[in-house]
């Protein structure tokens, strides 16, 4: 049984059932479902839907629905990942303001037992979305009392974006981040609902695979998810049915992202995909793909279309291309890109370029400009996806931002060395305070430096304590930086997509006194959050430290929890992993009936190990894990997954800036 093939069959089955519903229908689809479709079809989502018979496709977003008036009035299909029943009623009301459809088919990714209602309702009303359907029908009848409008609700558990043969993400749960500290009661309810939806989706996958899981977890949020899956009635029923059968087993390992924020905030971008995520903007409303401007290639010197933006992206059905971007070194990626270009150019009879001894970003760029020639239009169309990926490689590796990334990486390495060797006597915060003060001279922005501070405190953990004097200096530097940024942003007409800038502008601070007051509060909030980040590994035994032991002849290195865990799991000696909490249906320890000796169950006992990072994973982590697996001989297959792909800015937004927004 090839497990990734089975996951692919699961996603194919889900989407096939949806495609059967869209024939002669107007389709409304939300961003999370769109992202799943985007990766499933290799950036051909719209074409696949229209080929399946959809009359038109619209974005399911509240800011957009009131402006959608479709000439077709037959059937509307709504594809939605929301777990709130009242949201479906709200969006149908908005659609009906401009349209008069005769029937509605709601395709929801949320099981009826997970759907959230404002008021408590009976099990009979919950079953098969009975109450939700009645409420929706009532809203429709109120709006159009003279028209007989039918409504149907279908459950389809789409939640996976398969990026490579060993890595997938879950767009509907892109914002599932373990809290740094205990959240407010209303936030707890929201997180529980999110987790219940996630657990229900996992159960749908395991049910399709006809598989039994052994559950392990590291971190409080992961412990809660593991316990919820363990006690889910549908999961208990599935395991009971498979008990004693010769079916396959899987080891599911859940890990809190917040236990190791170093990996997510590091600017170590040996993986080209990691560098792309740091440099190029996200594709709008996507968390796992980037947007690359194809204008220079497609438009060429066209002067009649200067304002047209043609975004390319990475999503492709050829999973090996994404795997190359993750696992291969930069020069190997350039060589592969050059080989692809040569094949494209020669396929249409173009003269083959002279093969250089060393392929460079500039040589690739020069060859790409050949596609501006109108004679190459067919090559451009037939090889569009490969050209988008190659151009993304060129744009990311030649960007001016690379200088900033290299500077931040060098600071990270110095910080790691300083913290590991000097420990409590480290002067790293004093150094960072000076860097914050002189950030403009170094061409570093505050958002990047906030990511660096998260890296430092996550690395230090509770093993290393910074002096109060140094932290006071850091807080003052941060306060001044925020104050200066507020003034600059208020005076600037250039509004970027940066979350940090947008949040400071939304504060609406205009006078100098208020700006100083807000800056002081914001700096205090940052320091408090950094202290909480440092405490996240408190109580761990195996993975309390993220640095290698200092050695006179070697530089200290950061070693992430994911790396350490995978090494321990596939180590033939099978060291005891105290931090890995077993939530299996059987105890993690069973007894041999003949020898009466204890037998400990181990994740590597099963043929497939799925490691899911709650909060997101980085391409760099995936690359390092692949390297570790290749050095060990193991009989089990390891698949990585996470809420989303992360870059340092994502963590700054989710961890530090979220408090300011609230």
XYZ file of C-alpha atoms in Angstrom:
662
model
C 0.000 0.000 0.000
C 1.503 3.307 -1.118
C 0.103 5.802 1.363
C 0.666 8.964 -0.647
C -1.082 7.348 -3.617
C -4.016 6.632 -1.316
C -4.066 10.251 -0.077
C -4.097 11.368 -3.704
C -7.001 9.002 -4.417
C -8.834 10.476 -1.423
C -8.504 14.053 -2.716
C -9.387 12.913 -6.242
C -12.529 11.181 -4.966
C -13.583 14.309 -3.050
C -13.149 16.628 -6.011
C -14.749 14.189 -8.445
C -17.913 14.225 -6.340
C -17.886 18.035 -6.429
C -17.326 18.207 -10.201
C -20.426 16.042 -10.661
C -22.515 18.711 -8.894
C -21.366 21.802 -10.830
C -22.850 20.893 -14.231
C -24.911 23.831 -15.517
C -24.451 25.654 -12.216
C -23.114 28.999 -11.054
C -20.304 28.181 -8.616
C -19.316 30.177 -5.528
C -16.138 28.900 -3.837
C -14.246 30.245 -0.816
C -10.484 30.879 -0.641
C -9.512 27.779 1.391
C -11.408 25.434 -0.943
C -9.961 27.319 -3.912
C -6.434 26.748 -2.621
C -7.075 23.008 -2.257
C -8.425 22.942 -5.826
C -5.487 25.075 -6.995
C -2.932 22.454 -5.927
C -5.099 19.465 -6.885
C -5.406 20.672 -10.478
C -1.979 22.291 -10.795
C -3.273 25.867 -11.170
C -6.126 24.797 -13.473
C -9.006 25.103 -11.012
C -11.185 27.462 -13.053
C -10.704 25.495 -16.264
C -11.475 22.194 -14.533
C -14.705 23.593 -13.050
C -15.872 25.022 -16.390
C -14.909 21.799 -18.181
C -17.096 19.960 -15.643
C -19.963 22.167 -16.805
C -19.901 25.184 -14.473
C -21.506 28.195 -16.170
C -19.428 30.671 -14.160
C -17.206 30.714 -11.079
C -17.207 33.409 -8.382
C -15.199 34.060 -5.242
C -17.184 33.339 -2.090
C -16.243 36.415 -0.068
C -18.476 38.822 1.820
C -16.891 41.891 0.189
C -17.610 40.454 -3.240
C -21.024 38.756 -3.115
C -23.213 41.873 -3.216
C -21.673 42.777 -6.571
C -22.190 39.379 -8.201
C -25.194 39.334 -10.535
C -25.144 36.298 -12.787
C -27.276 36.064 -15.937
C -27.952 32.392 -15.164
C -30.718 31.707 -12.661
C -30.921 27.925 -12.573
C -28.659 26.311 -9.999
C -26.105 27.751 -7.565
C -23.389 25.596 -6.025
C -21.680 26.950 -2.903
C -18.370 25.330 -1.882
C -17.513 26.470 1.633
C -15.159 25.496 4.493
C -16.826 27.515 7.277
C -17.926 25.657 10.427
C -20.532 28.290 11.354
C -24.102 27.398 10.321
C -25.266 31.017 10.411
C -22.552 31.982 7.892
C -24.239 29.851 5.233
C -27.531 31.629 5.877
C -25.755 34.988 5.641
C -24.055 34.268 2.305
C -27.235 32.918 0.723
C -29.047 36.116 1.737
C -26.272 38.143 0.093
C -26.375 36.068 -3.104
C -30.162 36.463 -3.263
C -29.881 40.262 -3.222
C -28.760 40.191 -6.860
C -29.814 36.736 -8.057
C -32.898 34.496 -8.257
C -31.619 30.935 -8.407
C -34.126 28.087 -8.531
C -31.972 25.736 -6.452
C -28.981 25.825 -4.110
C -26.503 23.034 -3.496
C -24.208 23.677 -0.544
C -21.036 21.612 -0.507
C -19.552 21.943 2.955
C -16.262 20.523 4.211
C -17.667 20.420 7.776
C -19.398 17.270 9.053
C -22.865 17.835 10.490
C -21.695 16.769 13.970
C -18.997 19.469 13.874
C -21.103 22.327 12.515
C -21.512 25.169 15.016
C -24.959 26.621 15.810
C -25.737 29.763 17.807
C -28.166 27.919 20.060
C -28.081 24.418 21.507
C -30.097 21.971 19.400
C -31.084 18.321 19.643
C -29.206 15.409 18.048
C -32.164 14.905 15.713
C -31.818 18.489 14.444
C -28.043 18.121 14.044
C -28.196 14.888 12.052
C -27.784 15.332 8.306
C -27.819 19.153 8.703
C -31.601 19.049 9.440
C -31.696 22.289 11.472
C -29.280 24.078 9.135
C -31.351 23.107 6.097
C -34.590 24.252 7.760
C -33.069 27.643 8.630
C -31.744 28.124 5.112
C -35.072 27.115 3.570
C -36.861 29.547 5.867
C -34.562 32.415 4.797
C -35.092 31.622 1.116
C -38.876 31.371 1.481
C -38.987 34.700 3.338
C -37.093 36.378 0.506
C -39.059 34.695 -2.306
C -42.379 33.439 -0.838
C -43.894 32.830 -4.272
C -40.985 30.822 -5.655
C -40.288 27.173 -4.883
C -36.509 27.113 -4.290
C -34.910 23.779 -3.366
C -31.827 23.402 -1.197
C -29.451 20.491 -0.719
C -26.447 20.114 1.622
C -23.592 17.719 0.803
C -20.578 16.889 2.955
C -17.244 16.579 1.120
C -14.090 16.635 3.307
C -11.719 18.604 1.087
C -8.821 19.879 3.201
C -5.548 18.668 1.646
C -3.109 20.389 -0.714
C -0.558 17.795 -1.800
C 2.590 19.791 -2.622
C 5.041 16.905 -3.146
C 5.129 13.150 -2.659
C 6.255 13.697 0.931
C 4.620 16.984 1.981
C 1.088 18.339 2.180
C -0.672 21.289 3.810
C -4.257 21.885 4.931
C -5.542 25.316 3.724
C -8.843 25.260 5.686
C -6.702 25.121 8.852
C -4.030 27.597 7.771
C -4.708 29.751 10.842
C -4.626 26.882 13.330
C -1.738 28.111 15.491
C -1.210 26.826 19.062
C -1.723 29.782 21.434
C 1.327 31.204 23.189
C -0.691 31.667 26.368
C -4.234 30.843 27.558
C -6.622 32.734 25.238
C -9.830 34.561 26.110
C -12.969 32.373 26.623
C -14.487 33.369 23.261
C -11.180 32.570 21.551
C -11.039 29.180 23.275
C -14.459 28.277 21.826
C -13.338 29.350 18.366
C -10.135 27.273 18.628
C -12.069 24.225 19.870
C -14.402 24.477 16.881
C -11.416 24.767 14.562
C -9.813 21.695 16.148
C -13.044 19.668 15.993
C -13.280 20.451 12.284
C -9.649 19.420 11.788
C -10.089 16.162 13.729
C -13.240 15.354 11.764
C -11.314 15.890 8.513
C -8.521 13.571 9.677
C -11.133 10.949 10.529
C -12.550 11.196 6.994
C -9.063 10.584 5.570
C -8.377 7.598 7.847
C -11.817 6.167 7.087
C -11.075 6.320 3.363
C -7.649 4.734 3.886
C -9.305 1.980 5.968
C -6.496 2.361 8.456
C -5.920 2.332 12.207
C -3.834 5.080 13.773
C -1.468 5.186 16.733
C -1.537 8.784 17.954
C 1.427 10.654 19.451
C 1.764 14.310 20.377
C 4.214 16.939 21.619
C 2.807 20.181 23.008
C -0.405 21.142 24.811
C -2.421 21.998 21.701
C -1.307 18.792 19.972
C -2.146 16.829 23.139
C -5.676 18.248 22.995
C -6.049 17.411 19.290
C -4.744 13.879 19.914
C -7.179 13.357 22.801
C -10.074 14.676 20.689
C -9.255 12.293 17.841
C -8.807 9.417 20.252
C -12.301 9.923 21.720
C -14.132 10.855 18.507
C -17.122 8.456 18.254
C -16.644 7.926 14.494
C -12.949 7.130 15.055
C -13.747 4.683 17.864
C -16.261 2.940 15.597
C -13.726 2.716 12.743
C -11.005 1.308 14.996
C -13.421 -1.197 16.520
C -14.386 -2.387 13.055
C -10.746 -2.772 12.019
C -9.632 -4.321 15.320
C -8.022 -7.679 14.660
C -8.115 -7.162 10.897
C -4.936 -7.351 8.839
C -5.275 -3.746 7.688
C -2.484 -1.208 7.756
C -1.566 1.039 10.662
C -0.269 4.589 10.692
C 1.650 6.533 13.325
C 0.216 10.050 13.529
C 2.539 12.488 15.303
C 1.233 15.962 16.128
C 3.687 18.730 17.119
C 3.024 22.295 18.301
C 4.716 24.844 16.068
C 5.204 27.140 19.041
C 7.638 24.713 20.674
C 10.165 25.671 17.999
C 9.668 29.074 16.408
C 13.343 29.232 15.400
C 12.769 27.195 12.244
C 9.820 29.352 11.232
C 11.622 32.687 11.802
C 15.042 31.700 10.502
C 16.323 33.242 7.278
C 18.275 30.079 6.480
C 16.961 29.639 2.954
C 19.089 26.830 1.574
C 15.798 25.564 0.190
C 14.996 27.693 -2.865
C 11.282 27.462 -2.040
C 11.990 28.978 1.393
C 13.770 31.861 -0.313
C 10.853 32.354 -2.690
C 8.428 32.580 0.238
C 10.649 35.216 1.877
C 11.049 37.347 -1.249
C 8.014 37.006 -3.515
C 4.472 37.979 -2.441
C 1.843 35.360 -1.743
C -0.690 34.628 -4.440
C -3.761 36.626 -3.273
C -5.782 34.717 -0.641
C -3.323 31.813 -0.702
C -0.997 30.634 2.077
C 1.165 28.109 0.197
C 1.853 29.662 -3.193
C 3.616 32.773 -4.430
C 2.820 35.273 -7.173
C 5.510 35.925 -9.756
C 5.104 38.800 -12.198
C 5.155 37.317 -15.719
C 4.757 40.678 -17.486
C 8.397 40.958 -18.642
C 8.092 37.602 -20.404
C 4.501 37.609 -21.644
C 4.041 41.292 -22.441
C 7.586 41.992 -23.545
C 7.857 45.523 -24.849
C 4.103 46.002 -25.275
C 3.390 49.629 -24.474
C -0.376 49.342 -24.894
C -0.776 47.207 -21.757
C 1.465 48.817 -19.121
C -0.980 48.253 -16.240
C -1.786 44.604 -16.892
C -0.418 42.309 -14.223
C -0.044 38.661 -15.149
C 0.799 36.605 -12.043
C 2.431 33.232 -12.391
C 2.618 30.720 -9.553
C 4.155 27.387 -8.539
C 1.222 24.953 -8.300
C 1.695 22.088 -10.723
C 0.602 18.494 -11.164
C 4.291 17.591 -11.575
C 5.128 17.162 -7.874
C 8.812 16.521 -8.669
C 9.298 20.195 -9.640
C 8.198 21.429 -6.195
C 10.328 18.722 -4.599
C 13.373 20.059 -6.484
C 12.657 23.585 -5.182
C 12.564 22.190 -1.645
C 15.336 19.617 -1.538
C 17.991 20.600 -4.081
C 20.775 23.117 -3.534
C 20.638 26.402 -5.415
C 23.085 25.430 -8.169
C 21.303 22.114 -8.752
C 17.992 23.994 -9.074
C 19.563 26.353 -11.648
C 20.913 23.412 -13.658
C 17.476 21.734 -13.635
C 15.796 24.980 -14.706
C 18.333 25.393 -17.524
C 17.673 21.819 -18.706
C 13.918 22.497 -18.776
C 14.476 25.661 -20.796
C 16.682 23.879 -23.312
C 14.003 21.235 -23.827
C 11.282 23.865 -24.307
C 13.334 25.872 -26.803
C 14.413 22.856 -28.854
C 10.937 21.283 -28.934
C 9.817 23.918 -31.458
C 12.956 23.923 -33.524
C 14.609 26.902 -31.872
C 18.399 26.741 -31.969
C 19.789 25.155 -28.822
C 21.696 27.601 -26.674
C 25.342 27.017 -26.093
C 25.657 25.105 -22.845
C 27.710 27.089 -20.381
C 30.016 25.379 -17.897
C 28.243 27.143 -15.032
C 24.575 28.062 -15.178
C 23.756 31.341 -13.440
C 20.621 33.321 -12.646
C 21.615 35.851 -15.329
C 22.094 33.185 -18.008
C 18.638 31.794 -17.193
C 17.117 35.277 -17.329
C 18.712 35.920 -20.731
C 17.216 32.714 -22.130
C 13.791 33.486 -20.673
C 13.607 36.715 -22.657
C 13.602 34.651 -25.854
C 9.938 33.910 -25.144
C 9.087 37.558 -25.808
C 9.395 36.681 -29.494
C 5.928 36.204 -30.992
C 7.244 33.166 -32.858
C 7.657 31.451 -29.492
C 4.024 31.975 -28.431
C 3.117 28.284 -28.824
C 6.132 27.185 -26.781
C 5.093 29.707 -24.149
C 1.533 28.407 -23.983
C 2.440 24.703 -24.007
C 5.146 25.099 -21.361
C 3.486 27.870 -19.357
C 3.772 26.183 -15.934
C 7.457 25.294 -16.316
C 8.186 28.850 -17.440
C 6.331 30.283 -14.433
C 8.445 28.184 -12.058
C 11.696 29.060 -13.852
C 10.829 32.764 -13.799
C 10.007 32.506 -10.080
C 13.495 31.035 -9.549
C 15.069 33.912 -11.499
C 13.056 36.627 -9.757
C 13.737 35.314 -6.262
C 17.457 34.669 -6.716
C 18.205 38.027 -8.380
C 16.099 40.118 -5.976
C 17.721 42.935 -4.003
C 16.121 41.402 -0.895
C 18.747 38.642 -0.999
C 21.279 41.046 0.524
C 18.913 41.649 3.441
C 18.328 37.906 3.892
C 22.057 37.157 3.916
C 22.634 39.892 6.516
C 19.853 38.542 8.750
C 21.216 35.006 8.382
C 24.711 36.124 9.397
C 23.229 37.858 12.473
C 21.312 34.660 13.313
C 24.519 32.605 13.215
C 26.374 35.087 15.418
C 23.466 35.173 17.847
C 23.331 31.362 18.034
C 27.063 31.223 18.768
C 26.862 34.020 21.350
C 23.858 32.567 23.187
C 25.202 28.996 23.238
C 28.712 29.875 24.394
C 28.186 32.917 26.659
C 24.763 31.781 27.951
C 23.549 34.044 30.827
C 26.473 36.419 30.310
C 25.500 36.935 26.668
C 25.326 40.530 25.460
C 23.192 39.607 22.461
C 20.236 41.846 23.414
C 22.516 44.876 23.640
C 23.794 44.082 20.156
C 20.274 43.646 18.826
C 19.178 46.925 20.419
C 21.935 48.695 18.487
C 20.884 46.946 15.277
C 17.282 48.118 15.807
C 18.483 51.697 16.303
C 20.593 51.580 13.131
C 18.168 49.448 11.082
C 17.655 52.074 8.393
C 21.393 52.347 7.743
C 21.522 48.554 7.398
C 18.386 48.567 5.194
C 16.538 46.321 7.635
C 12.881 46.858 8.481
C 11.286 46.409 11.909
C 9.252 43.365 10.821
C 12.430 41.429 9.961
C 13.984 42.389 13.292
C 10.891 41.232 15.180
C 11.328 37.840 13.492
C 14.961 37.872 14.634
C 13.892 38.582 18.229
C 11.446 35.656 18.156
C 14.320 33.494 16.886
C 16.587 34.615 19.750
C 14.059 34.066 22.561
C 12.860 30.745 21.109
C 16.486 29.600 20.872
C 17.330 30.697 24.422
C 14.262 29.034 25.948
C 14.335 28.820 29.734
C 17.938 27.634 29.817
C 19.353 31.101 29.248
C 18.282 34.287 31.042
C 18.897 37.764 29.718
C 19.670 40.542 32.194
C 16.882 43.033 33.083
C 19.151 45.904 32.021
C 19.553 44.440 28.528
C 15.808 43.796 28.206
C 15.042 47.361 29.304
C 17.383 48.660 26.615
C 15.696 46.391 24.061
C 12.231 47.586 25.083
C 13.285 51.224 24.696
C 14.768 50.514 21.260
C 11.572 48.766 20.152
C 9.419 51.602 21.472
C 11.448 54.155 19.523
C 11.341 51.984 16.386
C 7.540 51.674 16.532
C 7.204 55.423 17.146
C 9.416 56.234 14.153
C 7.546 53.722 11.967
C 4.155 55.229 12.888
C 5.380 58.663 11.801
C 6.883 57.329 8.546
C 3.786 55.281 7.657
C 1.430 58.177 8.380
C 3.408 60.463 6.092
C 3.887 57.893 3.316
C 1.489 57.431 0.411
C 2.995 54.044 -0.410
C 0.805 51.416 1.290
C 2.392 47.966 1.055
C 0.908 44.551 1.774
C 2.962 44.322 4.986
C 0.783 43.408 7.976
C 2.973 45.452 10.339
C 2.429 48.655 8.346
C -1.289 48.017 7.936
C -1.808 47.427 11.669
C 0.053 50.590 12.690
C -2.006 52.593 10.192
C -5.273 51.045 11.429
C -4.468 52.284 14.944
C -5.341 55.702 13.557
C -2.698 57.529 15.604
C -2.098 61.043 14.300
C -0.796 63.188 17.169
C 2.708 62.855 18.576
C 1.696 62.174 22.177
C -0.609 59.285 21.235
C 2.074 57.842 18.977
C 4.551 57.757 21.879
C 1.983 56.183 24.203
C 1.029 53.483 21.679
C 4.711 52.783 20.972
C 5.488 52.191 24.657
C 2.490 49.833 25.049
C 3.391 47.966 21.864
C 7.019 47.472 22.963
C 5.861 46.137 26.352
C 3.507 43.744 24.543
C 6.404 42.503 22.367
C 8.627 41.831 25.405
C 5.808 40.002 27.231
C 5.171 37.800 24.203
C 8.888 37.084 23.811
C 9.028 35.912 27.445
C 6.065 33.596 26.786
C 7.766 32.243 23.639
C 10.888 31.411 25.667
C 8.800 29.326 28.097
C 7.135 27.094 25.490
C 9.611 24.192 25.884
C 9.519 24.367 29.673
C 9.004 20.843 31.005
C 10.357 19.016 27.950
C 13.118 16.474 28.528
C 14.364 15.387 25.103
C 13.899 18.612 23.197
C 14.419 21.413 25.695
C 17.511 22.603 23.772
C 17.700 23.591 20.110
C 21.468 24.069 19.842
C 24.244 21.562 19.347
C 26.772 21.109 22.141
C 29.603 23.685 21.868
C 32.806 22.232 20.430
C 36.158 24.037 20.195
C 36.624 23.228 16.511
C 33.000 23.634 15.345
C 30.447 26.392 15.171
C 27.359 25.938 17.323
C 24.392 24.950 15.181
C 20.649 25.246 15.581
C 18.935 21.835 15.482
C 15.165 22.007 15.264
C 12.708 19.818 17.145
C 11.503 18.246 13.908
C 15.057 17.224 12.983
C 15.762 15.845 16.450
C 12.477 13.944 16.541
C 12.918 12.288 13.136
C 16.483 11.260 14.050
C 15.236 9.684 17.281
C 12.327 7.914 15.580
C 14.365 6.245 12.837
C 17.449 5.644 15.000
C 17.967 1.835 15.042
C 18.776 2.055 18.787
C 15.332 3.577 19.408
C 16.152 5.931 22.289
C 13.368 6.686 24.751
C 11.410 9.768 23.635
C 9.898 11.048 26.886
C 8.343 14.117 25.228
C 6.342 12.026 22.765
C 2.982 11.349 24.435
C 1.242 8.205 23.209
C -2.541 8.449 22.799
C -3.002 5.098 21.125
C -6.095 3.000 21.725
C -3.909 0.399 23.358
C -1.463 1.526 26.027
C 1.923 2.610 24.786
C 3.155 -0.424 26.731
C 1.783 -3.952 26.205
C 2.810 -7.303 27.662
C 4.283 -10.353 26.020
C 2.037 -13.219 27.198
C 4.848 -15.750 27.184
C 7.741 -13.845 28.717
C 5.564 -11.397 30.707
C 7.967 -8.665 29.609
C 6.858 -5.169 28.675
C 6.836 -4.222 24.994
C 6.802 -0.528 24.191
C 5.016 0.552 21.056
C 7.083 2.816 18.849
C 6.061 5.081 15.934
C 8.491 3.238 13.628
C 6.628 -0.041 14.254
C 4.108 1.069 11.638
C 4.861 1.269 7.895
C 3.739 4.905 7.593
C 4.501 7.857 9.862
C 2.600 11.088 9.328
C 4.118 14.061 11.185
C 1.769 17.047 11.277
C 3.054 20.408 12.552
C 0.120 22.293 14.075
C 0.702 25.902 13.038
C 2.652 25.300 9.856
C 5.914 23.974 8.462
C 8.779 25.451 6.418
C 10.289 24.071 3.190
C 13.689 24.231 4.929
C 12.447 21.812 7.604
C 11.198 19.477 4.896
C 14.592 19.614 3.174
C 16.465 18.782 6.375
C 14.129 15.899 7.221
C 14.603 14.441 3.727
C 18.372 14.568 4.252
C 18.047 12.777 7.604
C 15.833 10.046 6.134
C 18.278 9.478 3.268
C 21.134 8.814 5.724
C 19.241 6.138 7.659
C 17.929 2.814 6.449
C 14.330 2.669 7.580
C 11.434 0.423 6.594
C 8.799 3.057 7.311
C 7.676 5.883 5.065
C 7.607 9.388 6.587
C 5.253 12.092 5.322
C 5.372 15.666 6.600
C 2.353 17.925 6.815
C 1.410 21.220 8.391
C -1.305 23.837 8.585
C 0.507 25.883 5.927
C 3.912 26.815 4.535
C 5.536 29.496 6.683
C 7.953 32.358 6.277
C 9.282 34.619 9.089
C 6.691 37.343 8.450
C 3.848 34.860 8.959
C 5.073 34.113 12.485
C 5.530 37.808 13.338
C 1.947 38.372 12.223
C 0.412 35.367 14.002
C 2.392 35.632 17.243
C 3.475 39.231 17.912
C 1.112 41.389 15.874
C -2.087 39.499 16.683
C -2.191 41.088 20.140
C -1.980 44.574 18.641
C -4.844 43.800 16.254
C -6.976 42.627 19.151
